[in-house]
Short mmCIF file of C-alpha atoms in Angstrom, two decimals:
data_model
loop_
_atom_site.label_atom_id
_atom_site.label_comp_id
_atom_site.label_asym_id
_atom_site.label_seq_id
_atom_site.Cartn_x
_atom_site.Cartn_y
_atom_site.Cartn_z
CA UNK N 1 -0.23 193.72 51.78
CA UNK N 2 3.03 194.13 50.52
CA UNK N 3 6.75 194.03 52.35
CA UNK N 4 9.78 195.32 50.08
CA UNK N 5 13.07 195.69 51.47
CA UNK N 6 15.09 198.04 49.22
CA UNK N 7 18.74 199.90 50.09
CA UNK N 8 17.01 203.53 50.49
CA UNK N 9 14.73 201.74 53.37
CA UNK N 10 17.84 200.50 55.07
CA UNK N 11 20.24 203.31 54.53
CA UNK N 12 17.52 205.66 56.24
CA UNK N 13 17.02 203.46 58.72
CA UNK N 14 13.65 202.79 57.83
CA UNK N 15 13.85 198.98 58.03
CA UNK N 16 15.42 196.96 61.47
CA UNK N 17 15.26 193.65 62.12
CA UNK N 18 13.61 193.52 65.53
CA UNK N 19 13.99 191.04 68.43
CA UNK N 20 11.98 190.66 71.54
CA UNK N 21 13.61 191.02 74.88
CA UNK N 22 12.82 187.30 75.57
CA UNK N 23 13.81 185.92 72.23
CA UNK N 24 17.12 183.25 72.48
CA UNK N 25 20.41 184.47 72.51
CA UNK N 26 21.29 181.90 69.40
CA UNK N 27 18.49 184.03 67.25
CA UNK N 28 19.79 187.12 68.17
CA UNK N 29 23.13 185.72 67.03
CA UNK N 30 21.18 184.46 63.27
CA UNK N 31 19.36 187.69 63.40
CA UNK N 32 22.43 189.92 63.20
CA UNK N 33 24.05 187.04 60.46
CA UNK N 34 20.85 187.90 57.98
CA UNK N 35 21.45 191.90 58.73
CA UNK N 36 24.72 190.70 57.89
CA UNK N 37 23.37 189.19 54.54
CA UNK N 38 21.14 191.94 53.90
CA UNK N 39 24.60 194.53 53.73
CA UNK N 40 26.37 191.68 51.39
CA UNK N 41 23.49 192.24 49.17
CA UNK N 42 22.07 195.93 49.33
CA UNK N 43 25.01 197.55 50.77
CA UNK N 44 23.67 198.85 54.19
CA UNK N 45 22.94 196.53 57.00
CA UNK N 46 19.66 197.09 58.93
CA UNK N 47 19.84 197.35 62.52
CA UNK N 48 18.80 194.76 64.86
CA UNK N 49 16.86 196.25 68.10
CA UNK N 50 14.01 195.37 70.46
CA UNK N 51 11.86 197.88 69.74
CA UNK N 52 10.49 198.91 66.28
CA UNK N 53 11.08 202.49 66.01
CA UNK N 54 11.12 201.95 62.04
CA UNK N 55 8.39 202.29 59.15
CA UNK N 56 9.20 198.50 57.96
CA UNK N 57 9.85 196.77 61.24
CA UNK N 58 11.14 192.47 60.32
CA UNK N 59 9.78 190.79 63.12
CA UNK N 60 12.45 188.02 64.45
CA UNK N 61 11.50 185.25 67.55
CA UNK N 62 10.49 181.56 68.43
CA UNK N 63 7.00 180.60 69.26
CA UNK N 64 6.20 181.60 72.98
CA UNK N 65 7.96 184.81 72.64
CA UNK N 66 6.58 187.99 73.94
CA UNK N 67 6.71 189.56 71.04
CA UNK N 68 5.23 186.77 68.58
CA UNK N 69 2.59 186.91 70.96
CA UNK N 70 1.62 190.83 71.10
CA UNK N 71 1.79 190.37 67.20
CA UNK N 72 -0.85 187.95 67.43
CA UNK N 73 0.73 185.38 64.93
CA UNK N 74 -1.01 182.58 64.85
CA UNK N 75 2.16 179.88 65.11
CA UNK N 76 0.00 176.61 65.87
CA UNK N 77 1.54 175.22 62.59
CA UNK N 78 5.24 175.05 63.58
CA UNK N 79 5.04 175.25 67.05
CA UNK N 80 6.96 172.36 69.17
CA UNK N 81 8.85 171.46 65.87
CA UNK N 82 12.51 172.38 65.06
CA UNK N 83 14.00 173.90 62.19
CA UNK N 84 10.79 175.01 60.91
CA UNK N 85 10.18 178.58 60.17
CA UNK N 86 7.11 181.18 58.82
CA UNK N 87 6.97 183.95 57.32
CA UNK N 88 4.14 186.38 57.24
CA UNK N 89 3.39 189.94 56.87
CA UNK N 90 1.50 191.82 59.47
CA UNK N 91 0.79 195.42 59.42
CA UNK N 92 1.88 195.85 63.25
CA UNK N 93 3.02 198.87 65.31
CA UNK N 94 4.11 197.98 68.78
#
């Protein structure tokens, strides 16, 4: 499965960055820096919300959050270390 983010997904709102209720203030904060990121280099910034209402939903959170749970990501690599990361694509609707 592929993910592409283009400009045309973003500028009609079909891609948000999306955050779980639960998820850490300080991601939030790096969540909205990338949509941030994402404007510097396709010229529309993606929304950041809690609920994916969007065709390409990016899935944001820690291991242990709700939502990285009801996606059913398996995080037993990286979780209990810091500054580790993953990145996987999931065909998810929640």
């Amino acid at each position: 499965m592929d993910f592409k983010i283009t400009s045309t997904k973003i500028k009609d709102k079909e891609l948000a960055i999306v955050c779980g209720s639960d998820t850490p203030s300080g991601v939030r904060k790096i969540a909205a820096k990338v949509a941030g990121d994402i404007k510097a280099v396709f010229g529309y910034e993606p929304e950041v919300v809690t609920k994916a209402s969007c065709e390409s939903p990016v899935f944001v959170g820690i291991a242990g959050d709700k939502l990285i749970r009801a996606l059913d990501i398996d995080v037993s690599d990286i979780e209990g270390k810091r500054e580790v990361y993953k990145i996987e694509v999931v065909d998810a609707s929640l």
